[in-house]
Amino acid sequence: MPTPSFTFECIRNDVLADDIHELEFTKPEGLTFKEGQFLLLDAPLIDNPEDVQPRAYSIASSPNDDTLLLVIKLVPDGRCSNWVEKVVKKGTSTRVQCPFGKFLLDPDTKKEYIMMCTSTGIAPFRSQLRTILPAGETRKIDLFFGVHNEKELFWEDDLKELSDQYPNFSYHISIGEPSDAWEGFEGYVQEQASSIIDDFSNKQIYICGAPVMTKSVKEIALNEWGIPKEDVHMEGFI
């Protein structure tokens, strides 16, 4: 059975940080997905709108929300990046296929969740957190969020709001190459996790970001932290 297609209409296109856009779309009737899944967004060439190719993006909003939220990192000369930066505005429509993916939290495990991401890899975790925490999830959840520098940091207010509201949720920000003014952690997300978590034996880890990052964290989780293979889940994207 083919994955359903829908037409999305843009409600807003906001710049959150350096090369980071947050797009909100209408949510078509009949569209369903699970927190952690992704969609395929039709991206036309600016110079030839008839030339359309799909691009995959994790859904950042909860299935319970009335609208759909995406966060997109612009890449130089990227097809969808050019379209998002120069064309998409309120009222812009595009075709979308949804849902895809199996990057889903395991609700049956009694282990605590570790979420590790870089840049827009935080999108599926935002969807998951804004779904399971209001639904009464009480296990300890640690989110490790890494970006290159402070100018690329976004959603910090959202994370603080969640941590203030839900005592079982904590977030930890890592900056790869911070300015002199940065007073937080400097380095990789896996380094920060190692400095904060003493015992990984009761943890289940979810990793999302660039393939080089997800592969590196997976190897550390298996070989250094001793997390069983079945408790390591990852989703890499370019």
Coordinates of C-alpha atoms in Angstrom, one line a residue:
M1 CA 0.0 0.0 0.0
P2 CA 1.6 3.3 -1.1
T3 CA 2.3 6.0 1.5
P4 CA -0.4 8.7 1.2
S5 CA 0.2 12.1 -0.4
F6 CA -1.1 15.4 1.0
T7 CA -0.9 19.1 0.1
F8 CA 0.8 21.3 2.7
E9 CA 0.3 25.0 2.8
C10 CA 2.9 27.1 4.6
I11 CA 1.7 29.2 7.5
R12 CA 5.1 30.7 8.3
N13 CA 8.8 30.5 7.4
D14 CA 11.0 31.8 10.2
V15 CA 14.8 32.0 10.5
L16 CA 15.7 30.6 13.9
A17 CA 19.5 30.7 13.8
D18 CA 22.3 30.8 11.2
D19 CA 21.1 28.8 8.2
I20 CA 18.2 27.3 10.3
H21 CA 14.6 27.8 9.2
E22 CA 11.5 26.7 11.1
L23 CA 8.5 26.0 8.8
E24 CA 5.0 25.6 10.0
F25 CA 2.4 24.0 7.7
T26 CA -1.3 23.3 7.7
K27 CA -2.1 19.7 8.8
P28 CA -4.3 18.1 6.2
E29 CA -7.3 16.1 7.3
G30 CA -6.5 12.4 7.4
L31 CA -2.8 12.8 8.0
T32 CA -1.5 10.6 10.8
F33 CA 2.1 9.8 12.0
K34 CA 3.9 8.7 15.1
E35 CA 6.3 10.8 17.0
G36 CA 9.8 10.3 15.5
Q37 CA 8.7 9.7 11.9
F38 CA 9.6 11.7 8.8
L39 CA 8.0 12.9 5.6
L40 CA 9.1 13.5 2.0
L41 CA 8.6 17.1 0.9
D42 CA 8.5 17.9 -2.8
A43 CA 11.2 20.5 -3.6
P44 CA 11.1 22.2 -7.0
L45 CA 14.0 23.9 -8.7
I46 CA 13.7 27.7 -8.4
D47 CA 14.5 28.1 -12.1
N48 CA 12.3 25.2 -13.2
P49 CA 9.4 24.6 -10.9
E50 CA 8.3 21.6 -13.0
D51 CA 11.5 19.8 -11.9
V52 CA 10.5 18.4 -8.6
Q53 CA 12.4 16.0 -6.3
P54 CA 11.5 14.8 -2.8
R55 CA 13.6 15.6 0.3
A56 CA 13.2 13.8 3.7
Y57 CA 12.7 15.8 6.9
S58 CA 11.8 14.6 10.4
I59 CA 8.6 16.0 11.8
A60 CA 9.2 18.3 14.7
S61 CA 5.7 18.7 15.9
S62 CA 3.7 16.2 18.0
P63 CA 1.0 14.1 16.3
N64 CA -1.4 15.8 18.7
D65 CA -0.6 19.3 17.3
D66 CA -3.0 21.1 14.9
T67 CA -0.2 22.0 12.5
L68 CA 3.0 20.4 11.2
L69 CA 6.5 21.8 12.1
L70 CA 9.7 21.2 10.3
V71 CA 13.2 22.6 11.0
I72 CA 15.5 22.8 8.0
K73 CA 19.2 23.5 7.9
L74 CA 20.3 25.2 4.7
V75 CA 23.1 23.7 2.7
P76 CA 25.0 25.6 0.0
D77 CA 23.2 25.3 -3.4
G78 CA 20.9 22.7 -2.0
R79 CA 17.7 22.2 -4.0
C80 CA 15.4 22.4 -1.0
S81 CA 17.6 24.9 0.8
N82 CA 17.3 27.4 -2.1
W83 CA 13.6 26.9 -2.3
V84 CA 13.1 27.3 1.4
E85 CA 15.3 30.4 1.6
K86 CA 14.1 32.2 -1.5
V87 CA 10.6 31.0 -2.3
V88 CA 8.6 29.5 0.6
K89 CA 6.4 32.0 2.4
K90 CA 2.9 32.1 3.9
G91 CA 0.5 30.5 1.4
T92 CA 3.2 28.5 -0.5
S93 CA 1.9 25.0 -1.2
T94 CA 3.7 21.7 -1.9
R95 CA 3.0 18.0 -2.1
V96 CA 4.1 15.8 0.8
Q97 CA 4.2 12.0 1.4
C98 CA 3.8 10.9 5.0
P99 CA 4.6 9.0 7.2
F100 CA 7.9 7.1 6.9
G101 CA 10.4 5.7 9.4
K102 CA 10.8 3.6 12.4
F103 CA 12.8 5.9 14.7
L104 CA 10.3 5.3 17.5
L105 CA 10.8 5.2 21.2
D106 CA 10.3 1.8 22.8
P107 CA 7.5 2.2 25.3
D108 CA 7.9 -1.3 26.6
T109 CA 11.4 -0.9 28.0
K110 CA 11.7 0.2 31.7
K111 CA 15.1 1.7 30.9
E112 CA 15.7 5.5 30.9
Y113 CA 16.0 7.4 27.6
I114 CA 19.1 9.2 26.4
M115 CA 18.5 11.3 23.3
M116 CA 21.6 12.5 21.4
C117 CA 21.5 14.9 18.4
T118 CA 23.3 17.6 16.5
S119 CA 21.7 20.5 14.8
T120 CA 18.3 19.7 13.1
G121 CA 18.7 16.1 14.3
I122 CA 16.8 17.4 17.3
A123 CA 13.5 17.5 15.3
P124 CA 12.2 13.9 16.0
F125 CA 13.1 14.3 19.7
R126 CA 11.0 17.5 19.9
S127 CA 8.1 15.6 18.5
Q128 CA 8.6 12.7 21.0
L129 CA 9.1 14.9 24.0
R130 CA 6.1 17.0 23.3
T131 CA 4.0 13.8 23.0
I132 CA 5.2 11.6 25.8
L133 CA 5.8 14.1 28.6
P134 CA 2.3 15.6 28.5
A135 CA 0.9 12.0 28.3
G136 CA 2.5 11.3 31.7
E137 CA 5.9 9.8 30.9
T138 CA 7.9 9.8 34.2
R139 CA 11.1 7.9 33.4
K140 CA 14.3 10.0 33.4
I141 CA 15.1 11.5 30.0
D142 CA 18.4 13.2 29.1
L143 CA 18.7 15.1 25.8
F144 CA 22.2 16.0 24.5
F145 CA 22.1 18.7 21.8
G146 CA 25.2 19.7 19.9
V147 CA 25.8 22.6 17.5
H148 CA 29.0 24.0 15.9
N149 CA 28.7 27.5 17.5
E150 CA 26.3 29.7 19.4
K151 CA 24.9 31.2 16.3
E152 CA 23.5 27.8 15.2
L153 CA 21.7 27.2 18.5
F154 CA 17.9 27.2 18.5
W155 CA 14.9 25.9 20.5
E156 CA 16.8 26.6 23.8
D157 CA 13.7 28.3 25.2
D158 CA 11.5 25.3 24.2
L159 CA 13.9 22.9 26.0
K160 CA 14.0 25.1 29.1
E161 CA 10.2 25.2 29.1
L162 CA 10.0 21.4 29.0
S163 CA 12.6 21.0 31.7
D164 CA 10.9 23.5 34.0
Q165 CA 7.5 21.8 33.5
Y166 CA 8.7 18.2 33.7
P167 CA 11.4 17.4 36.4
N168 CA 12.2 14.0 34.8
F169 CA 13.5 15.8 31.7
S170 CA 17.0 17.4 31.4
Y171 CA 18.8 18.9 28.5
H172 CA 22.5 19.5 27.9
I173 CA 23.9 21.7 25.2
S174 CA 27.4 21.2 23.6
I175 CA 29.1 23.7 21.5
G176 CA 31.9 22.5 19.2
E177 CA 33.7 25.8 18.6
P178 CA 32.2 28.4 21.0
S179 CA 33.1 32.0 21.4
D180 CA 35.0 33.3 24.5
A181 CA 31.6 34.3 25.9
W182 CA 30.2 30.8 26.0
E183 CA 30.1 29.4 29.6
G184 CA 28.6 26.0 28.9
F185 CA 30.1 22.7 27.7
E186 CA 32.7 22.8 24.9
G187 CA 33.1 19.7 22.8
Y188 CA 31.0 16.8 21.4
V189 CA 27.7 15.5 22.7
Q190 CA 29.2 12.1 23.5
E191 CA 31.9 13.8 25.6
Q192 CA 29.3 15.7 27.6
A193 CA 27.3 12.5 28.1
S194 CA 30.3 10.7 29.5
S195 CA 30.9 13.6 31.9
I196 CA 27.3 13.7 33.2
I197 CA 26.1 10.1 33.2
D198 CA 28.1 7.7 35.5
D199 CA 26.1 4.5 34.8
F200 CA 24.7 3.6 31.4
S201 CA 23.4 0.1 32.5
N202 CA 19.8 1.3 32.8
K203 CA 19.8 3.5 29.6
Q204 CA 18.4 3.2 26.2
I205 CA 20.0 5.5 23.6
Y206 CA 18.5 7.3 20.6
I207 CA 20.9 9.1 18.2
C208 CA 20.0 11.4 15.3
G209 CA 22.1 13.6 13.1
A210 CA 24.8 13.5 10.4
P211 CA 25.9 9.9 9.7
V212 CA 29.5 10.5 10.9
M213 CA 28.1 11.6 14.2
T214 CA 25.6 8.8 14.6
K215 CA 28.2 6.2 13.7
S216 CA 30.7 7.6 16.2
V217 CA 28.2 7.8 19.1
K218 CA 26.9 4.3 18.3
E219 CA 30.4 2.8 18.6
I220 CA 31.0 4.6 21.9
A221 CA 27.6 3.5 23.2
L222 CA 28.4 -0.1 22.4
N223 CA 32.1 -0.3 23.2
E224 CA 32.7 2.2 26.0
W225 CA 29.3 2.6 27.7
G226 CA 28.3 -1.0 27.4
I227 CA 24.8 -0.4 26.1
P228 CA 23.4 -3.6 24.5
K229 CA 22.9 -3.4 20.7
E230 CA 19.1 -3.7 21.0
D231 CA 19.1 -0.6 23.2
V232 CA 20.9 1.6 20.6
H233 CA 18.7 3.3 18.0
M234 CA 20.0 5.7 15.4
E235 CA 18.8 7.7 12.4
G236 CA 21.4 9.4 10.2
F237 CA 20.8 12.0 7.5
I238 CA 22.8 14.2 5.3

